[in-house]
mmCIF file of C-alpha atoms in Angstrom:
data_model
loop_
_atom_site.group_PDB
_atom_site.id
_atom_site.type_symbol
_atom_site.label_atom_id
_atom_site.label_comp_id
_atom_site.label_asym_id
_atom_site.label_seq_id
_atom_site.Cartn_x
_atom_site.Cartn_y
_atom_site.Cartn_z
ATOM 1 C CA MET F 1 -13.531 -14.350 -43.332
ATOM 2 C CA ASP F 2 -14.795 -17.597 -42.371
ATOM 3 C CA VAL F 3 -12.058 -19.572 -44.038
ATOM 4 C CA ALA F 4 -9.727 -17.907 -41.708
ATOM 5 C CA SER F 5 -11.512 -18.109 -38.496
ATOM 6 C CA GLY F 6 -11.367 -21.902 -39.401
ATOM 7 C CA ASP F 7 -8.013 -21.347 -40.048
ATOM 8 C CA GLU F 8 -7.571 -19.406 -36.662
ATOM 9 C CA ARG F 9 -9.496 -21.938 -35.056
ATOM 10 C CA GLY F 10 -7.543 -25.060 -36.080
ATOM 11 C CA THR F 11 -3.897 -23.459 -35.432
ATOM 12 C CA THR F 12 -5.506 -22.510 -31.554
ATOM 13 C CA GLU F 13 -6.503 -26.557 -31.199
ATOM 14 C CA ARG F 14 -3.559 -27.677 -32.675
ATOM 15 C CA VAL F 15 -1.542 -25.989 -30.481
ATOM 16 C CA LEU F 16 -3.495 -26.698 -27.201
ATOM 17 C CA THR F 17 -2.942 -30.282 -28.621
ATOM 18 C CA LEU F 18 0.907 -29.684 -28.556
ATOM 19 C CA LEU F 19 0.949 -28.433 -25.556
ATOM 20 C CA GLY F 20 -0.899 -31.326 -24.158
ATOM 21 C CA LEU F 21 1.287 -33.855 -25.752
ATOM 22 C CA LEU F 22 4.540 -31.680 -24.163
ATOM 23 C CA GLN F 23 3.329 -31.913 -20.640
ATOM 24 C CA GLN F 24 2.572 -36.032 -20.799
ATOM 25 C CA ARG F 25 5.943 -36.841 -21.660
ATOM 26 C CA GLN F 26 9.756 -36.195 -20.789
ATOM 27 C CA LEU F 27 10.656 -35.726 -24.350
ATOM 28 C CA TRP F 28 9.408 -35.489 -27.834
ATOM 29 C CA THR F 29 11.284 -36.125 -31.236
ATOM 30 C CA GLY F 30 9.754 -33.584 -33.806
ATOM 31 C CA PRO F 31 9.062 -36.363 -36.309
ATOM 32 C CA GLU F 32 6.584 -37.779 -33.458
ATOM 33 C CA LEU F 33 5.394 -34.962 -33.044
ATOM 34 C CA ALA F 34 4.529 -34.314 -36.384
ATOM 35 C CA ASP F 35 3.063 -37.222 -36.923
ATOM 36 C CA ARG F 36 0.875 -37.200 -33.405
ATOM 37 C CA LEU F 37 -0.793 -33.730 -35.173
ATOM 38 C CA ARG F 38 -0.507 -34.813 -38.766
ATOM 39 C CA VAL F 39 1.495 -32.169 -39.836
ATOM 40 C CA THR F 40 5.171 -30.938 -41.076
ATOM 41 C CA PRO F 41 8.129 -30.978 -38.765
ATOM 42 C CA ARG F 42 8.085 -26.909 -39.904
ATOM 43 C CA THR F 43 4.845 -26.408 -38.840
ATOM 44 C CA VAL F 44 5.712 -28.355 -35.245
ATOM 45 C CA ARG F 45 8.739 -25.726 -35.234
ATOM 46 C CA ARG F 46 6.268 -22.929 -36.072
ATOM 47 C CA ASP F 47 3.958 -23.816 -32.966
ATOM 48 C CA VAL F 48 6.585 -24.378 -30.837
ATOM 49 C CA GLU F 49 7.256 -20.801 -31.374
ATOM 50 C CA ARG F 50 4.367 -19.499 -30.397
ATOM 51 C CA LEU F 51 4.096 -21.880 -27.481
ATOM 52 C CA ARG F 52 7.077 -19.667 -26.679
ATOM 53 C CA THR F 53 5.569 -16.298 -27.296
ATOM 54 C CA LEU F 54 2.865 -17.641 -24.663
ATOM 55 C CA GLY F 55 5.360 -17.742 -21.988
ATOM 56 C CA TYR F 56 6.021 -21.893 -22.256
ATOM 57 C CA GLN F 57 9.490 -22.439 -21.729
ATOM 58 C CA VAL F 58 9.985 -24.917 -24.625
ATOM 59 C CA GLN F 59 13.425 -26.770 -24.762
ATOM 60 C CA ALA F 60 14.878 -27.922 -28.113
ATOM 61 C CA SER F 61 17.900 -30.155 -28.671
ATOM 62 C CA GLN F 62 19.557 -31.774 -31.563
ATOM 63 C CA GLY F 63 21.296 -34.907 -32.294
ATOM 64 C CA VAL F 64 21.101 -38.548 -30.755
ATOM 65 C CA GLY F 65 18.715 -37.969 -28.115
ATOM 66 C CA GLY F 66 17.497 -35.000 -28.869
ATOM 67 C CA GLY F 67 14.113 -33.439 -28.927
ATOM 68 C CA TYR F 68 11.429 -30.865 -27.470
ATOM 69 C CA GLN F 69 10.925 -30.737 -23.648
ATOM 70 C CA LEU F 70 8.419 -28.647 -21.937
ATOM 71 C CA GLY F 71 11.014 -26.808 -19.663
ATOM 72 C CA PRO F 72 10.004 -24.811 -16.016
ATOM 73 C CA GLY F 73 9.159 -21.194 -16.604
ATOM 74 C CA GLN F 74 9.696 -17.881 -14.761
ATOM 75 C CA ASP F 75 5.348 -17.698 -14.524
ATOM 76 C CA LEU F 76 3.368 -20.839 -13.979
ATOM 77 C CA PRO F 77 1.659 -20.996 -17.192
ATOM 78 C CA PRO F 78 -2.008 -22.570 -17.904
ATOM 79 C CA LEU F 79 -1.907 -26.550 -17.879
ATOM 80 C CA LEU F 80 -4.091 -28.806 -19.822
ATOM 81 C CA LEU F 81 -6.102 -31.599 -17.685
ATOM 82 C CA ASP F 82 -8.283 -34.385 -19.085
ATOM 83 C CA ASP F 83 -11.180 -35.120 -17.446
ATOM 84 C CA GLU F 84 -9.597 -37.799 -14.995
ATOM 85 C CA GLU F 85 -6.780 -35.396 -14.086
ATOM 86 C CA ALA F 86 -9.437 -32.484 -13.606
ATOM 87 C CA ILE F 87 -11.807 -34.781 -11.809
ATOM 88 C CA ALA F 88 -8.503 -35.438 -9.323
ATOM 89 C CA THR F 89 -7.664 -32.410 -8.663
ATOM 90 C CA ALA F 90 -11.146 -31.010 -8.129
ATOM 91 C CA VAL F 91 -11.387 -33.637 -4.916
ATOM 92 C CA SER F 92 -7.976 -33.379 -3.826
ATOM 93 C CA LEU F 93 -8.460 -29.290 -3.358
ATOM 94 C CA LEU F 94 -11.925 -30.430 -1.525
ATOM 95 C CA ALA F 95 -10.211 -32.617 0.478
ATOM 96 C CA GLY F 96 -7.485 -29.642 1.131
ATOM 97 C CA ALA F 97 -9.842 -27.208 1.911
ATOM 98 C CA GLY F 98 -10.686 -28.334 5.091
ATOM 99 C CA GLY F 99 -6.753 -28.781 6.092
ATOM 100 C CA ALA F 100 -5.295 -26.426 8.787
ATOM 101 C CA VAL F 101 -2.285 -25.736 6.758
ATOM 102 C CA ALA F 102 -3.453 -24.932 2.865
ATOM 103 C CA GLY F 103 -6.752 -24.450 3.190
ATOM 104 C CA ASP F 104 -7.496 -21.422 2.403
ATOM 105 C CA ALA F 105 -4.717 -21.505 -0.924
ATOM 106 C CA ALA F 106 -6.495 -24.602 -2.066
ATOM 107 C CA LEU F 107 -10.136 -22.931 -1.624
ATOM 108 C CA ARG F 108 -8.741 -19.952 -4.184
ATOM 109 C CA ALA F 109 -6.952 -22.684 -6.499
ATOM 110 C CA LEU F 110 -10.388 -24.639 -5.920
ATOM 111 C CA THR F 111 -12.288 -21.473 -7.178
ATOM 112 C CA LYS F 112 -10.627 -21.119 -10.150
ATOM 113 C CA LEU F 113 -11.173 -24.716 -11.750
ATOM 114 C CA ASP F 114 -14.901 -24.530 -10.703
ATOM 115 C CA ARG F 115 -14.921 -21.773 -13.274
ATOM 116 C CA VAL F 116 -13.932 -23.729 -16.016
ATOM 117 C CA LEU F 117 -14.905 -27.242 -15.089
ATOM 118 C CA PRO F 118 -17.501 -28.831 -17.044
ATOM 119 C CA THR F 119 -20.759 -29.514 -16.399
ATOM 120 C CA ARG F 120 -20.768 -33.349 -17.189
ATOM 121 C CA LEU F 121 -17.376 -33.687 -14.708
ATOM 122 C CA ARG F 122 -19.281 -31.584 -11.356
ATOM 123 C CA HIS F 123 -21.213 -34.659 -10.437
ATOM 124 C CA GLU F 124 -18.841 -37.164 -10.439
ATOM 125 C CA VAL F 125 -16.350 -34.439 -8.205
ATOM 126 C CA ARG F 126 -19.486 -34.444 -5.675
ATOM 127 C CA ALA F 127 -19.846 -38.022 -5.844
ATOM 128 C CA LEU F 128 -16.074 -38.674 -4.814
ATOM 129 C CA SER F 129 -15.363 -35.593 -2.258
ATOM 130 C CA GLY F 130 -18.410 -37.272 -0.527
ATOM 131 C CA SER F 131 -16.129 -40.497 0.124
ATOM 132 C CA VAL F 132 -13.426 -38.292 1.460
ATOM 133 C CA GLU F 133 -12.994 -38.679 5.306
ATOM 134 C CA PHE F 134 -10.514 -37.017 8.211
ATOM 135 C CA PHE F 135 -9.240 -37.783 11.887
ATOM 136 C CA GLY F 136 -7.498 -36.182 14.216
ATOM 137 C CA ALA F 137 -7.661 -32.377 15.237
ATOM 138 C CA GLY F 138 -8.309 -29.656 12.726
ATOM 139 C CA ARG F 139 -10.993 -27.097 11.153
ATOM 140 C CA THR F 140 -14.787 -27.718 11.970
ATOM 141 C CA PRO F 141 -16.067 -29.941 9.094
ATOM 142 C CA VAL F 142 -17.734 -27.695 6.507
ATOM 143 C CA ASP F 143 -20.023 -28.820 3.272
ATOM 144 C CA PRO F 144 -18.220 -28.324 0.466
ATOM 145 C CA ASP F 145 -20.975 -27.166 -1.565
ATOM 146 C CA VAL F 146 -21.479 -24.359 0.897
ATOM 147 C CA LEU F 147 -17.884 -23.312 0.506
ATOM 148 C CA MET F 148 -17.618 -23.332 -3.083
ATOM 149 C CA THR F 149 -21.275 -21.436 -3.129
ATOM 150 C CA LEU F 150 -19.540 -18.203 -0.849
ATOM 151 C CA ALA F 151 -16.205 -18.415 -3.161
ATOM 152 C CA ARG F 152 -18.632 -18.296 -6.159
ATOM 153 C CA THR F 153 -20.353 -15.367 -4.671
ATOM 154 C CA CYS F 154 -17.158 -13.368 -3.428
ATOM 155 C CA ARG F 155 -15.837 -14.398 -6.853
ATOM 156 C CA ASP F 156 -18.584 -13.229 -8.770
ATOM 157 C CA GLU F 157 -20.278 -10.115 -6.680
ATOM 158 C CA VAL F 158 -23.477 -11.086 -5.611
ATOM 159 C CA GLU F 159 -25.141 -11.577 -2.808
ATOM 160 C CA ALA F 160 -25.682 -14.132 -1.048
ATOM 161 C CA GLY F 161 -28.378 -15.514 1.614
ATOM 162 C CA PHE F 162 -28.276 -17.659 4.290
ATOM 163 C CA ASP F 163 -30.175 -19.192 7.880
ATOM 164 C CA TYR F 164 -27.931 -18.139 11.246
ATOM 165 C CA PRO F 165 -28.827 -18.434 15.020
ATOM 166 C CA SER F 166 -29.180 -15.262 16.278
ATOM 167 C CA GLY F 167 -30.017 -16.238 20.220
ATOM 168 C CA SER F 168 -32.256 -19.078 20.447
ATOM 169 C CA GLU F 169 -33.826 -18.454 16.802
ATOM 170 C CA LEU F 170 -32.382 -18.532 13.261
ATOM 171 C CA ARG F 171 -32.739 -15.275 11.378
ATOM 172 C CA ARG F 172 -32.314 -15.030 7.722
ATOM 173 C CA ARG F 173 -29.105 -12.746 6.643
ATOM 174 C CA ARG F 174 -28.543 -11.274 3.314
ATOM 175 C CA VAL F 175 -25.010 -10.299 2.715
ATOM 176 C CA GLU F 176 -22.524 -8.979 0.400
ATOM 177 C CA PRO F 177 -20.026 -11.414 0.674
ATOM 178 C CA TYR F 178 -16.386 -10.265 0.890
ATOM 179 C CA ARG F 179 -14.053 -13.006 1.803
ATOM 180 C CA LEU F 180 -13.823 -16.357 3.269
ATOM 181 C CA VAL F 181 -10.931 -16.819 5.637
ATOM 182 C CA ALA F 182 -9.697 -19.753 7.708
ATOM 183 C CA SER F 183 -8.217 -20.226 11.097
ATOM 184 C CA ASP F 184 -7.321 -22.806 12.942
ATOM 185 C CA ARG F 185 -10.307 -24.430 13.675
ATOM 186 C CA HIS F 186 -13.318 -22.694 11.407
ATOM 187 C CA TRP F 187 -14.030 -21.103 8.209
ATOM 188 C CA TYR F 188 -15.463 -17.264 8.491
ATOM 189 C CA LEU F 189 -16.878 -15.124 5.972
ATOM 190 C CA LEU F 190 -16.433 -11.186 6.346
ATOM 191 C CA ALA F 191 -19.669 -9.892 4.532
ATOM 192 C CA TYR F 192 -21.250 -6.471 4.628
ATOM 193 C CA ASP F 193 -24.552 -7.435 6.689
ATOM 194 C CA LEU F 194 -27.168 -5.365 4.521
ATOM 195 C CA ASP F 195 -29.739 -5.275 7.139
ATOM 196 C CA ARG F 196 -27.633 -4.404 9.805
ATOM 197 C CA GLU F 197 -25.204 -1.846 7.901
ATOM 198 C CA ASP F 198 -22.108 -3.106 8.688
ATOM 199 C CA TRP F 199 -19.381 -5.499 8.273
ATOM 200 C CA ARG F 200 -19.907 -8.785 10.567
ATOM 201 C CA THR F 201 -18.107 -12.370 10.813
ATOM 202 C CA PHE F 202 -19.880 -15.310 10.159
ATOM 203 C CA ARG F 203 -19.207 -18.824 10.831
ATOM 204 C CA VAL F 204 -19.246 -20.860 8.077
ATOM 205 C CA ASP F 205 -20.250 -24.099 9.887
ATOM 206 C CA ARG F 206 -23.057 -22.495 11.786
ATOM 207 C CA MET F 207 -25.011 -21.503 8.200
ATOM 208 C CA THR F 208 -27.812 -23.025 6.949
ATOM 209 C CA GLU F 209 -29.972 -22.816 3.742
ATOM 210 C CA VAL F 210 -26.985 -20.918 1.918
ATOM 211 C CA SER F 211 -28.047 -19.599 -1.843
ATOM 212 C CA ALA F 212 -26.508 -17.135 -4.124
ATOM 213 C CA ARG F 213 -28.990 -14.408 -5.276
ATOM 214 C CA THR F 214 -29.743 -12.836 -8.357
ATOM 215 C CA TRP F 215 -28.621 -9.225 -7.366
ATOM 216 C CA ARG F 216 -25.149 -7.858 -7.924
ATOM 217 C CA PHE F 217 -23.182 -5.514 -5.842
ATOM 218 C CA ARG F 218 -20.288 -2.928 -6.165
ATOM 219 C CA PRO F 219 -17.780 -4.105 -3.682
ATOM 220 C CA ARG F 220 -17.427 -1.391 -0.484
ATOM 221 C CA ALA F 221 -14.186 -0.037 0.755
ATOM 222 C CA ALA F 222 -13.467 -2.866 3.357
ATOM 223 C CA PRO F 223 -11.117 -3.837 6.305
ATOM 224 C CA ASP F 224 -8.159 -6.237 6.141
ATOM 225 C CA ALA F 225 -10.256 -9.512 5.809
ATOM 226 C CA ALA F 226 -7.824 -11.510 8.115
ATOM 227 C CA THR F 227 -7.524 -9.202 10.413
ATOM 228 C CA TYR F 228 -10.646 -8.074 10.921
ATOM 229 C CA VAL F 229 -12.171 -11.444 11.529
ATOM 230 C CA GLN F 230 -8.896 -12.266 14.082
ATOM 231 C CA GLU F 231 -9.738 -9.376 16.012
ATOM 232 C CA GLY F 232 -13.254 -10.297 15.987
ATOM 233 C CA VAL F 233 -13.288 -13.772 17.265
ATOM 234 C CA ALA F 234 -10.217 -13.617 19.324
ATOM 235 C CA SER F 235 -11.499 -10.147 21.353
ATOM 236 C CA ARG F 236 -14.341 -8.426 20.030
ATOM 237 C CA VAL F 237 -17.229 -11.143 20.280
ATOM 238 C CA TYR F 238 -16.192 -11.320 24.434
ATOM 239 C CA PRO F 239 -17.451 -8.749 26.712
ATOM 240 C CA TYR F 240 -14.389 -8.073 27.971
ATOM 241 C CA GLN F 241 -11.292 -6.957 25.946
ATOM 242 C CA ALA F 242 -7.608 -6.841 27.402
ATOM 243 C CA ARG F 243 -4.120 -5.384 26.264
ATOM 244 C CA PHE F 244 -0.939 -6.258 27.396
ATOM 245 C CA LEU F 245 2.571 -5.043 26.672
ATOM 246 C CA VAL F 246 4.735 -8.319 26.260
ATOM 247 C CA HIS F 247 8.521 -8.634 27.167
ATOM 248 C CA ALA F 248 9.494 -11.199 24.234
ATOM 249 C CA SER F 249 9.065 -11.187 20.228
ATOM 250 C CA ALA F 250 5.888 -11.526 18.352
ATOM 251 C CA ASP F 251 7.467 -14.617 16.662
ATOM 252 C CA THR F 252 7.849 -16.065 19.774
ATOM 253 C CA VAL F 253 4.289 -15.544 21.487
ATOM 254 C CA ARG F 254 2.863 -16.505 18.399
ATOM 255 C CA THR F 255 4.331 -19.835 18.978
ATOM 256 C CA GLN F 256 2.361 -20.304 22.458
ATOM 257 C CA ILE F 257 -0.631 -18.915 21.379
ATOM 258 C CA PRO F 258 -3.577 -19.785 18.845
ATOM 259 C CA ALA F 259 -4.537 -16.908 16.210
ATOM 260 C CA SER F 260 -8.176 -17.504 17.464
ATOM 261 C CA ALA F 261 -7.228 -16.752 20.983
ATOM 262 C CA ALA F 262 -5.269 -13.668 20.819
ATOM 263 C CA VAL F 263 -4.400 -11.056 18.020
ATOM 264 C CA VAL F 264 -0.085 -10.676 18.834
ATOM 265 C CA ARG F 265 1.129 -6.801 16.806
ATOM 266 C CA PRO F 266 4.900 -6.660 16.938
ATOM 267 C CA ARG F 267 6.048 -3.738 18.676
ATOM 268 C CA GLY F 268 9.428 -3.397 18.104
ATOM 269 C CA GLY F 269 12.529 -5.656 19.056
ATOM 270 C CA GLU F 270 11.961 -7.795 22.354
ATOM 271 C CA LEU F 271 8.061 -6.044 22.326
ATOM 272 C CA CYS F 272 4.857 -7.182 21.362
ATOM 273 C CA GLU F 273 0.937 -6.516 22.043
ATOM 274 C CA VAL F 274 -0.989 -8.838 22.834
ATOM 275 C CA LEU F 275 -4.752 -8.199 22.358
ATOM 276 C CA SER F 276 -7.089 -11.257 24.273
ATOM 277 C CA GLY F 277 -10.818 -11.156 25.040
ATOM 278 C CA ALA F 278 -12.470 -13.496 27.646
ATOM 279 C CA GLY F 279 -15.629 -13.523 29.615
ATOM 280 C CA ASN F 280 -13.366 -12.835 33.117
ATOM 281 C CA LEU F 281 -10.537 -10.878 32.699
ATOM 282 C CA ASP F 282 -9.398 -13.509 35.632
ATOM 283 C CA PHE F 283 -9.097 -15.769 32.659
ATOM 284 C CA VAL F 284 -7.257 -13.568 30.159
ATOM 285 C CA LEU F 285 -4.499 -12.726 32.661
ATOM 286 C CA MET F 286 -3.833 -16.174 33.658
ATOM 287 C CA HIS F 287 -2.890 -17.297 30.282
ATOM 288 C CA VAL F 288 -0.407 -14.076 29.915
ATOM 289 C CA LEU F 289 1.043 -14.837 32.488
ATOM 290 C CA LEU F 290 1.229 -18.754 31.303
ATOM 291 C CA LEU F 291 3.518 -17.686 28.633
ATOM 292 C CA GLY F 292 6.397 -16.918 31.144
ATOM 293 C CA HIS F 293 7.409 -13.574 30.255
ATOM 294 C CA ASP F 294 7.600 -10.330 32.122
ATOM 295 C CA PHE F 295 4.680 -8.415 30.959
ATOM 296 C CA GLU F 296 2.439 -4.660 31.541
ATOM 297 C CA VAL F 297 -0.850 -4.453 31.488
ATOM 298 C CA LEU F 298 -2.328 -1.707 29.012
ATOM 299 C CA ASP F 299 -5.754 -1.787 29.359
ATOM 300 C CA PRO F 300 -8.395 -1.952 30.793
ATOM 301 C CA PRO F 301 -6.579 0.154 34.118
ATOM 302 C CA GLU F 302 -8.911 -2.606 36.551
ATOM 303 C CA LEU F 303 -6.877 -5.175 35.459
ATOM 304 C CA GLY F 304 -4.320 -4.144 36.977
ATOM 305 C CA LYS F 305 -5.790 -3.868 40.164
ATOM 306 C CA ARG F 306 -6.401 -7.908 39.599
ATOM 307 C CA CYS F 307 -2.552 -8.216 39.047
ATOM 308 C CA ARG F 308 -2.068 -6.673 42.613
ATOM 309 C CA ALA F 309 -4.601 -8.856 43.883
ATOM 310 C CA LEU F 310 -3.579 -12.248 42.516
ATOM 311 C CA ALA F 311 0.007 -11.111 43.316
ATOM 312 C CA GLU F 312 -0.842 -11.249 46.960
ATOM 313 C CA LYS F 313 -2.570 -14.708 46.627
ATOM 314 C CA LEU F 314 0.292 -16.070 45.126
ATOM 315 C CA THR F 315 2.700 -15.354 47.903
ATOM 316 C CA VAL F 316 0.360 -17.361 49.988
ATOM 317 C CA LEU F 317 0.776 -20.227 48.211
ATOM 318 C CA PRO F 318 1.881 -23.777 49.397
ATOM 319 C CA THR F 319 5.514 -23.770 48.067
ATOM 320 C CA ALA F 320 5.504 -27.451 47.717
ATOM 321 C CA ALA F 321 4.599 -27.439 44.273
ATOM 322 C CA LEU F 322 5.949 -23.930 43.469
ATOM 323 C CA ALA F 323 8.155 -22.093 45.975
ATOM 324 C CA LEU F 324 8.446 -18.414 45.613
ATOM 325 C CA ALA F 325 10.939 -15.939 46.259
ATOM 326 C CA GLY F 326 11.398 -12.564 46.201
ATOM 327 C CA GLY F 327 8.025 -11.721 46.824
ATOM 328 C CA VAL F 328 6.107 -8.776 45.381
ATOM 329 C CA THR F 329 8.270 -6.169 44.603
ATOM 330 C CA THR F 330 7.856 -2.199 43.789
ATOM 331 C CA ARG F 331 9.769 -0.485 41.156
ATOM 332 C CA GLY F 332 9.399 2.051 38.921
ATOM 333 C CA GLY F 333 5.347 2.276 39.135
ATOM 334 C CA LEU F 334 5.524 -1.339 38.630
ATOM 335 C CA VAL F 335 4.492 -4.308 41.141
ATOM 336 C CA THR F 336 6.742 -7.399 39.640
ATOM 337 C CA LEU F 337 5.824 -10.815 41.180
ATOM 338 C CA ARG F 338 8.850 -13.478 40.361
ATOM 339 C CA LEU F 339 7.922 -17.219 40.714
ATOM 340 C CA TYR F 340 11.027 -19.829 41.043
ATOM 341 C CA LYS F 341 10.877 -23.126 40.247
ATOM 342 C CA PRO F 342 11.585 -25.552 43.580
ATOM 343 C CA ASN F 343 15.472 -25.443 43.308
ATOM 344 C CA SER F 344 16.197 -23.609 41.063
ATOM 345 C CA SER F 345 17.597 -19.488 41.063
ATOM 346 C CA ILE F 346 15.770 -19.103 37.502
ATOM 347 C CA PRO F 347 12.710 -17.413 37.781
ATOM 348 C CA LYS F 348 9.861 -19.581 36.110
ATOM 349 C CA TYR F 349 7.247 -16.269 36.221
ATOM 350 C CA GLN F 350 7.316 -12.685 36.050
ATOM 351 C CA LEU F 351 4.039 -10.354 36.414
ATOM 352 C CA LEU F 352 4.272 -6.795 35.580
ATOM 353 C CA SER F 353 1.201 -4.852 36.557
ATOM 354 C CA PRO F 354 0.840 -0.926 37.794
ATOM 355 C CA ALA F 355 1.983 -0.152 41.654
#
């Protein structure tokens, strides 16, 4: 029994070594591999078949210049990394986690690597990541250790604790973490707040004293993380919310509005629904007006009255900067305001509201 286990372990280690060799160089001849592995060419052929069974596309060619090479597979197989490669990969992923494009994907990959990263390499990764800096626009910087702690709690289904501002004071929060969500500006944690007994969104850069607790939990039925966080950031946190039907495609409007400022939902064809919030309804109204598309107010009803009041104010603006032609017209229960560029017959903005 012990002999068989030892033989199996020896075969596994040899196959993994073979895989590492194939990843290091484009082409190996059979005799070269046999010499490096200290086995016969026949054993090399058997080990190559074992790799193929595991999903690795090991290609073999005969004749002068022939040999074994690792080709691309249908699925991405596991990779073998030495210590230097593992450190470089982890540091690169930590840097990528702060980026605006691939931050969430980088964090997911880093979480997988974290599970198998040897303890002896962690301090080197931490030291190197501390020397990486960024400039220019992007997300608010967060501590990579905090991101990793929260990612582990989400992965391992373990409660998390942290201090979080509430008004003018800090309060300790106990949560069941569900997902980390990255926007164009911030990292957020979607979690079930155990004290408030409801789902909450927390900005990671506002957390302090973050720690993983020892209590495990069974995941609850959760909302879609990205949708829930976006709606909360763009609308629910504000005292006023507004919905508009914009006469343009969702893809077009999404290029004009940051995801953290509004939720854009397609409504078919050249229509989309825009949900946004603010401390002042006039502020939201002006931003939607400046998109340059026809739009209708869906909610709240009082915003329609503000549209008409705004239209009346705009009719008396000086024409030096922006000429107004067509004025305010009413048709089909909608008030339409058309603003034209000077010396142009093409409308710059059209504002539609209930009459």
